[in-house]
Structure formats: structure tokens, C-alpha cells
XYZ file of N, CA and C in Angstrom:
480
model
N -7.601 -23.803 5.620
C -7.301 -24.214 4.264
C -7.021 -25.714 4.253
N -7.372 -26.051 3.012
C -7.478 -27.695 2.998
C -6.167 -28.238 2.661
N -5.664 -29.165 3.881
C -3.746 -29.384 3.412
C -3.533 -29.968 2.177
N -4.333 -30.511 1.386
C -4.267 -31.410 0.073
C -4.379 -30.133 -0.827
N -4.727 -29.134 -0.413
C -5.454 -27.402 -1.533
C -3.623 -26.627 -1.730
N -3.082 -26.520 -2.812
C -1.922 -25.826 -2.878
C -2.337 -24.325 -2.396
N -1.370 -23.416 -1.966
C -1.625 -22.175 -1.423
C -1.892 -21.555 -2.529
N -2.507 -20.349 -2.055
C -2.741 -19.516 -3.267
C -1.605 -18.418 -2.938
N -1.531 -18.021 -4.370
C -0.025 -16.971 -4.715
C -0.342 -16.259 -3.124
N -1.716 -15.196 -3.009
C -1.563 -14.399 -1.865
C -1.180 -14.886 -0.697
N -1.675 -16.191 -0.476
C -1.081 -16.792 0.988
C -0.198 -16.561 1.130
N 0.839 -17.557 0.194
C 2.499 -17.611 0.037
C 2.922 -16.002 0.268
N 2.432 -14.813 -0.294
C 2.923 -13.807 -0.244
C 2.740 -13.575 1.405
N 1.835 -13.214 1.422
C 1.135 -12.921 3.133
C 1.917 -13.875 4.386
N 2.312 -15.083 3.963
C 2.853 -15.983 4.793
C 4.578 -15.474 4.944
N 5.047 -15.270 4.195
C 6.452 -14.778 3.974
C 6.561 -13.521 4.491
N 5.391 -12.490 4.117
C 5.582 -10.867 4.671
C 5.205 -11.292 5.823
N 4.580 -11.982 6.195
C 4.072 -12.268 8.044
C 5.000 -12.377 8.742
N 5.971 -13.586 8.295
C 7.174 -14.165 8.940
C 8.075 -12.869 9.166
N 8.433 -11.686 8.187
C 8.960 -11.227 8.489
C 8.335 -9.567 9.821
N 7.206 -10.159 10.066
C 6.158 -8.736 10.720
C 6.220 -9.785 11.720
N 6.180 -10.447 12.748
C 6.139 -11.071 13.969
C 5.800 -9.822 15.406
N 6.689 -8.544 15.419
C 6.729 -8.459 16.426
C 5.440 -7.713 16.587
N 4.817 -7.366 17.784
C 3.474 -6.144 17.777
C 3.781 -4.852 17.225
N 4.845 -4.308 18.257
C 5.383 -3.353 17.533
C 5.438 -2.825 16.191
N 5.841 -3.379 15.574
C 6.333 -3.444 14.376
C 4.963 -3.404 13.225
N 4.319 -4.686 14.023
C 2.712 -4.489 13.408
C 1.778 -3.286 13.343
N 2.005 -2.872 14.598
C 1.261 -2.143 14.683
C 1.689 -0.523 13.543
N 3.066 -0.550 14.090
C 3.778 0.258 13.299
C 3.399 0.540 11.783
N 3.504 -0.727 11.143
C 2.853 -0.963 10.075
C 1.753 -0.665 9.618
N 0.852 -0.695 10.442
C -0.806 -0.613 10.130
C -1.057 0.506 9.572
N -0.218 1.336 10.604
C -0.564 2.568 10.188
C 0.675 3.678 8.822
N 2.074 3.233 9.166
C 3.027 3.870 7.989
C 2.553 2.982 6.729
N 2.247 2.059 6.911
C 2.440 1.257 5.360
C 1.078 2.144 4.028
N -0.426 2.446 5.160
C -0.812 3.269 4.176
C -0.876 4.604 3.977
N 0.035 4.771 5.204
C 0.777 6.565 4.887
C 1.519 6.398 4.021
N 2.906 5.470 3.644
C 3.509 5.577 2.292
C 2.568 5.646 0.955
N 1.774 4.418 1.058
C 0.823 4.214 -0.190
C 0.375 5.773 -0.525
N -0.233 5.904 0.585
C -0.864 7.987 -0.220
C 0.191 8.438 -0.560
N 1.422 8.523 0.256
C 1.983 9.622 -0.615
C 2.833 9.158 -1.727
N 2.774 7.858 -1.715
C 3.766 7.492 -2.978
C 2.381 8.115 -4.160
N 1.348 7.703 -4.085
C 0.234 8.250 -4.833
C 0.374 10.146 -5.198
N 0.547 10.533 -4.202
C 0.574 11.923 -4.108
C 1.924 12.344 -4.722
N 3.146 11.702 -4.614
C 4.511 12.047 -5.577
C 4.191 11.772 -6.662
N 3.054 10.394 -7.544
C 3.048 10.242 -8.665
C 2.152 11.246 -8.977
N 1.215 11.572 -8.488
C 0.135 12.716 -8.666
C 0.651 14.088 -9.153
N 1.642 14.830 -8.569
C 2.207 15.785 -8.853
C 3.300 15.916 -10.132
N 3.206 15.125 -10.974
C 3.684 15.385 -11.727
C 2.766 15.089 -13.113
N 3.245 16.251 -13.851
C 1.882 16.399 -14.641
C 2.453 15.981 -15.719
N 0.659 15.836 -16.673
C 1.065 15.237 -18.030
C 1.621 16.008 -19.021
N 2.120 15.387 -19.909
C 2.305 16.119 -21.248
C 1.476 16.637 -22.245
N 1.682 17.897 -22.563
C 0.501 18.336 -23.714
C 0.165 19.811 -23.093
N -0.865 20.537 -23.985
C -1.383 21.562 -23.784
C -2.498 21.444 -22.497
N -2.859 20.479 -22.495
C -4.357 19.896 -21.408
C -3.487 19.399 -20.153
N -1.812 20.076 -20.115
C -1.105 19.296 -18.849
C -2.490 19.620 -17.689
N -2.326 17.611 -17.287
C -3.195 17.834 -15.896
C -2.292 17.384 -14.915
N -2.616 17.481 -13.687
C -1.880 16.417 -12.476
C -2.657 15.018 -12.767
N -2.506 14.365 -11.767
C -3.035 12.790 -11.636
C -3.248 11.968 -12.422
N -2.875 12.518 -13.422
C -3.135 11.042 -14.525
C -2.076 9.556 -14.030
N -0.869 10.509 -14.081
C 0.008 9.392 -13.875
C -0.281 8.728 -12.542
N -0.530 8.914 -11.812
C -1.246 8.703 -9.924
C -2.201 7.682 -10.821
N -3.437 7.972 -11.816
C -4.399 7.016 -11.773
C -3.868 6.469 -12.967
N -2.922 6.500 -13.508
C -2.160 4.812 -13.981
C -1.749 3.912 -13.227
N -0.792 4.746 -12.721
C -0.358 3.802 -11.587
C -1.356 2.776 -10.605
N -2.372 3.579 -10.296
C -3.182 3.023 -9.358
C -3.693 1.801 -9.450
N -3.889 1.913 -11.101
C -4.932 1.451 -11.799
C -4.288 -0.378 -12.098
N -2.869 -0.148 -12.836
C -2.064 -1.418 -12.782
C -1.882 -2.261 -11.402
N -1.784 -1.152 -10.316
C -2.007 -1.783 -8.585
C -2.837 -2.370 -8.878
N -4.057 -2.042 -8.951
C -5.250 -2.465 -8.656
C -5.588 -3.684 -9.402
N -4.800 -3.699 -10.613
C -4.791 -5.259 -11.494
C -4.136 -6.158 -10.755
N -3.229 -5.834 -10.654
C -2.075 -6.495 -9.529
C -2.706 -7.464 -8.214
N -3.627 -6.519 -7.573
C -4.230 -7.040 -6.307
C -5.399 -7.703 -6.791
N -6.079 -7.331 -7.866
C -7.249 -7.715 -7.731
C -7.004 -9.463 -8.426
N -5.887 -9.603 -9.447
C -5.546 -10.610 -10.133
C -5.314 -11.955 -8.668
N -4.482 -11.382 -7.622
C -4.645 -12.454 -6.355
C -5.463 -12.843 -5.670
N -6.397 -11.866 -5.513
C -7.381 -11.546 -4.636
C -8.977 -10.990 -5.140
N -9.913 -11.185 -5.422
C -10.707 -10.407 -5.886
C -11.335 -9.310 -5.314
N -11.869 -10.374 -3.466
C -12.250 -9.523 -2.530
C -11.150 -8.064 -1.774
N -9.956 -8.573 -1.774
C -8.846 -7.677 -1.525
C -8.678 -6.805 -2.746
N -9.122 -7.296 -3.859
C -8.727 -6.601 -4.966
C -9.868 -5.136 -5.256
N -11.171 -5.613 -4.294
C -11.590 -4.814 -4.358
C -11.979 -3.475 -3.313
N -11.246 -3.963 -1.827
C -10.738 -3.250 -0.828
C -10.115 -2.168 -1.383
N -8.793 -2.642 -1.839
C -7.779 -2.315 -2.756
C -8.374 -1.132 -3.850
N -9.291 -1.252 -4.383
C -9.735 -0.277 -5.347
C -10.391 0.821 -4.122
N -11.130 0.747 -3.410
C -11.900 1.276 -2.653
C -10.655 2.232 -1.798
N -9.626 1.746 -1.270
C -8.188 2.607 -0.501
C -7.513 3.616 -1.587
N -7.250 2.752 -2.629
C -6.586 3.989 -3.903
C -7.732 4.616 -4.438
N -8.603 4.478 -4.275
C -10.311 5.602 -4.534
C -9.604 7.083 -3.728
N -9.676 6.035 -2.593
C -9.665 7.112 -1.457
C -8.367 8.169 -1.440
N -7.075 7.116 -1.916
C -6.244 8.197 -1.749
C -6.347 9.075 -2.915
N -6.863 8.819 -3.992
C -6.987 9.373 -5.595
C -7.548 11.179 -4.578
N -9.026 10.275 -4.285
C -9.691 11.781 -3.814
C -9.341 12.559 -2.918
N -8.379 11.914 -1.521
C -7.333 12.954 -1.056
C -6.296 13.649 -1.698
N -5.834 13.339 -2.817
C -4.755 14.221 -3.289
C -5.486 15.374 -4.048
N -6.499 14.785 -4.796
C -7.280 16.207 -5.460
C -8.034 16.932 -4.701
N -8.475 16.259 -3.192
C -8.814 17.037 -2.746
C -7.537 18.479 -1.660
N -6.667 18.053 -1.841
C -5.843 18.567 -1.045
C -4.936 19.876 -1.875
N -5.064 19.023 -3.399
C -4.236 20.147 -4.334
C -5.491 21.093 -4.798
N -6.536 21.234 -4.882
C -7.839 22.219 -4.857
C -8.027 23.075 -4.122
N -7.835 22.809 -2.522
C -8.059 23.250 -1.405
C -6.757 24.035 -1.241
N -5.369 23.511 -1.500
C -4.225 24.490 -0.282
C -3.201 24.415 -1.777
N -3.449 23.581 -2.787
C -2.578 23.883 -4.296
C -1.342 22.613 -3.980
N -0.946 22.675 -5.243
C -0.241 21.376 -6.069
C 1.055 21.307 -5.161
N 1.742 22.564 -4.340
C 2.673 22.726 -3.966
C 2.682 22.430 -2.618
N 1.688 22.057 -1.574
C 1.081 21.810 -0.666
C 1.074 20.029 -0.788
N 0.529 19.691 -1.809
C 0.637 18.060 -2.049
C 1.848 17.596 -1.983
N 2.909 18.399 -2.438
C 3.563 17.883 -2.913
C 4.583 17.790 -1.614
N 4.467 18.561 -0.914
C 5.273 18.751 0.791
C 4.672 18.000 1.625
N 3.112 18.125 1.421
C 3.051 17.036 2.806
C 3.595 15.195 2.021
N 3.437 15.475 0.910
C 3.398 14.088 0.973
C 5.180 13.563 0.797
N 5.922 14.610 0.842
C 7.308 14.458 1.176
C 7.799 14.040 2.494
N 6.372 15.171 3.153
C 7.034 14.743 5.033
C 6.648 13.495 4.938
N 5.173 13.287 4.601
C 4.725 11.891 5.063
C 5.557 10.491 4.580
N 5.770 10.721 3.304
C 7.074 9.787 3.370
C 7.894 9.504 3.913
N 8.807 10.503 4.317
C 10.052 10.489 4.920
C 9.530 9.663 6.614
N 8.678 10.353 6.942
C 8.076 10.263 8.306
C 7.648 8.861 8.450
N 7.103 8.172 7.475
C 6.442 7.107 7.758
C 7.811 5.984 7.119
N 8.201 6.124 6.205
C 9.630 5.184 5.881
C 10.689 4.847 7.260
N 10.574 6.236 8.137
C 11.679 6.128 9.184
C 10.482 5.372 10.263
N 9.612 5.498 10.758
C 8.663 4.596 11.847
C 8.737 3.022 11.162
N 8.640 2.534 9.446
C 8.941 0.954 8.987
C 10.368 0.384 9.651
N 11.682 1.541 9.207
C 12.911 0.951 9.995
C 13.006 0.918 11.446
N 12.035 2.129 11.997
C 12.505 1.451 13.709
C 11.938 0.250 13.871
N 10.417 0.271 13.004
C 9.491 -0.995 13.548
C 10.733 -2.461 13.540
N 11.115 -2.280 12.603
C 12.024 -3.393 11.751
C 13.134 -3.479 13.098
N 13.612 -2.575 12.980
C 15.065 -2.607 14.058
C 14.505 -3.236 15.843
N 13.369 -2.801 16.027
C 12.640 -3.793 16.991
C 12.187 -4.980 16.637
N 11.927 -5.602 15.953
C 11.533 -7.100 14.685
C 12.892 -7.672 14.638
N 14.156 -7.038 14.928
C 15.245 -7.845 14.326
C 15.014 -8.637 12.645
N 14.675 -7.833 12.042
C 14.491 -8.387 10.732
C 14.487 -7.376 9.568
N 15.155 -8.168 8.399
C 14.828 -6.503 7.361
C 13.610 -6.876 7.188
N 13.582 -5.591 5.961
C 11.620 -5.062 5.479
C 11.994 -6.202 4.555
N 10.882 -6.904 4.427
C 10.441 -8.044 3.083
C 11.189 -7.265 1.682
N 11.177 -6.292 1.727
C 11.032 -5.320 -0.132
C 12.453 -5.587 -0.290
N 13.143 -5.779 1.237
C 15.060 -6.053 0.312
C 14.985 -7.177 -0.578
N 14.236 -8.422 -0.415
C 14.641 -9.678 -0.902
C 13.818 -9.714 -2.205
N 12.655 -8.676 -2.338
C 11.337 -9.165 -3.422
C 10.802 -7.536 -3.311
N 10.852 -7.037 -4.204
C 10.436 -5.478 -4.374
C 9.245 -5.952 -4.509
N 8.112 -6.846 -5.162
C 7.064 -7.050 -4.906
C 6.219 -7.064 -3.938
N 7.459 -7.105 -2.372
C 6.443 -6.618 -1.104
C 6.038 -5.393 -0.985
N 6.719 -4.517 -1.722
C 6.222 -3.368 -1.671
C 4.940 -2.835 -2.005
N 4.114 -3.864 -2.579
C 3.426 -3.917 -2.893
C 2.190 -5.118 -2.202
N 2.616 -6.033 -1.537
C 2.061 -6.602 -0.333
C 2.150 -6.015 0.862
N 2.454 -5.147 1.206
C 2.629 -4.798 2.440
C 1.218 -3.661 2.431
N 0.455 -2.609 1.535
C -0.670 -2.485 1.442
C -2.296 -3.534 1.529
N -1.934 -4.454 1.121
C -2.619 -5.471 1.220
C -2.832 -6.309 2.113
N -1.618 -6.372 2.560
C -1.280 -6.931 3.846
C -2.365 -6.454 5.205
N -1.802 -5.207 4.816
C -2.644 -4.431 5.677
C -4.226 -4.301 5.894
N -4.371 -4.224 4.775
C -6.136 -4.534 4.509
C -6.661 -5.898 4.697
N -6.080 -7.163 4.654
C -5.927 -8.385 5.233
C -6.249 -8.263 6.637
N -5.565 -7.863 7.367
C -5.816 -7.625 8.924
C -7.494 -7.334 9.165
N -7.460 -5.933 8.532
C -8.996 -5.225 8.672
C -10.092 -6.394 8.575
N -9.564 -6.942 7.026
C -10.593 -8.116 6.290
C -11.044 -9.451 7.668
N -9.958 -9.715 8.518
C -9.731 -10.583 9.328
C -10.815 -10.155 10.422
N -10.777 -9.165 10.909
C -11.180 -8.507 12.261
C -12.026 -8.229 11.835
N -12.884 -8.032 10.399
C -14.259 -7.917 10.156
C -15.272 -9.200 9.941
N -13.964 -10.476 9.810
C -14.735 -11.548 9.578
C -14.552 -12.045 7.940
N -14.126 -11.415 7.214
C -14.200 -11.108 5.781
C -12.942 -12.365 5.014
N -13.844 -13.085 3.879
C -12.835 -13.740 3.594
C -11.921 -12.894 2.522
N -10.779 -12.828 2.203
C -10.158 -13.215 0.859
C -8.988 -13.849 0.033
């Protein structure tokens, strides 16, 4: 990047969540809980259904998704469209999972997987000597998916 070029919002974000991801551990840790939370935070919003006679599941899952996806794509275009392509994916794992084994099945694994993957972020962290970014800026909570796909983007060569 050109030192005279101000950062762009995502840098600054990515540069700050970095600082606080240093160790391997922890990275690695990350790679993999950060988009186990993302599904199942998807899969808790998923299970709860709409209002009305036509109650469906997932609507609220693909609101949500959908404002993410403004979110990322507004920093990023190329990430923004990773980003659509991962919440695709988790959209079609949850319907595919509440079809196959039912709504009550979604709604457990994606309890364990939470719980499961929230407790692997604090050990990562407690080896990092550092808190999670989301204490200081709840907005990492929302970089830390991206984050992640950043890496991939990197190791494929890929700008964004």
C-alpha cells in the first residue's frame, strides 16, 4: 500500500484484529471456531420463526445475513463477495439440516457448536495473552469472519 494512500476502513479493522491474533495458536484456533460461531449464530437466528399464518424458519437468519453482507460488502467488495458466498453456504446448511434430522436438531447442534467453539476463542486468547477484539468494539464480531476469509484471500493470491 502506497504510504501517501490513507488506509482503508478494512485495513484499520484487520490491522487492529491482527494485533490482537499474533499468536499461531490462537490463529489457527480461529480459522476454524470463528466460522463455526458464524453458522451457528446463523442457525440460532434461523430457528426462530416468523410471524403469521405462513410462520417459516429462516427468514430472520436471511435478514440478518443479508445486512452482514451489506456490512462487508460496503468495505470490501471482493470480501464482500466471499462473504455472500460463506452465508450462502451457511443459509443452505441450516435448511439443509432442519429438512433432513428437523428444526429441533438445528437448533442443538448449533447450541453445542457455539458453546464449543466460543470456549476454543478463550483458550486461543488465554494463550495470546490478550482479550478477544469484540470487548473493546462489538464490531469485531463481525471482523473476525472476514478476517478469516482474508487469510484464504491471501494464500490464494486474491486481492481485497
Amino acid at each position: 500500500m502506497n504510504a501517501t494512500m490513507p488506509m482503508r476502513p478494512i485495513d484499520r479493522y484487520f490491522a487492529s484484529y491482527s494485533d490482537d491474533h499474533r499468536n499461531e495458536l490462537n490463529q489457527r484456533i480461529h480459522v476454524v471456531a470463528v466460522p463455526a460461531i458464524l453458522w451457528s449464530v446463523v442457525a440460532l437466528v434461523w430457528c426462530i420463526p416468523s410471524p403469521g399464518p405462513w410462520a417459516k424458519t429462516g427468514i430472520w437468519a436471511a435478514l440478518a445475513m443479508f445486512f452482514a453482507w451489506m456490512f462487508y460488502y460496503r468495505l470490501s467488495r471482493p470480501l464482500g463477495l466471499g462473504m455472500l458466498a460463506v452465508l450462502f453456504f451457511c443459509g443452505c446448511l441450516c435448511r439443509l439440516i432442519e429438512i433432513r434430522f428437523g428444526l429441533p436438531t438445528l437448533l442443538w447442534s448449533a447450541l453445542a457448536v457455539f458453546v464449543v467453539a466460543w470456549i476454543a476463542q478463550f483458550i486461543g486468547h488465554k494463550y495470546e495473552g490478550r482479550k478477544p477484539s469484540f470487548l473493546t468494539d462489538l464490531v469485531y464480531l463481525l471482523i473476525g469472519p472476514a478476517w478469516v476469509l482474508s487469510k484464504l484471500y491471501r494464500r490464494l493470491g486474491w486481492k481485497y
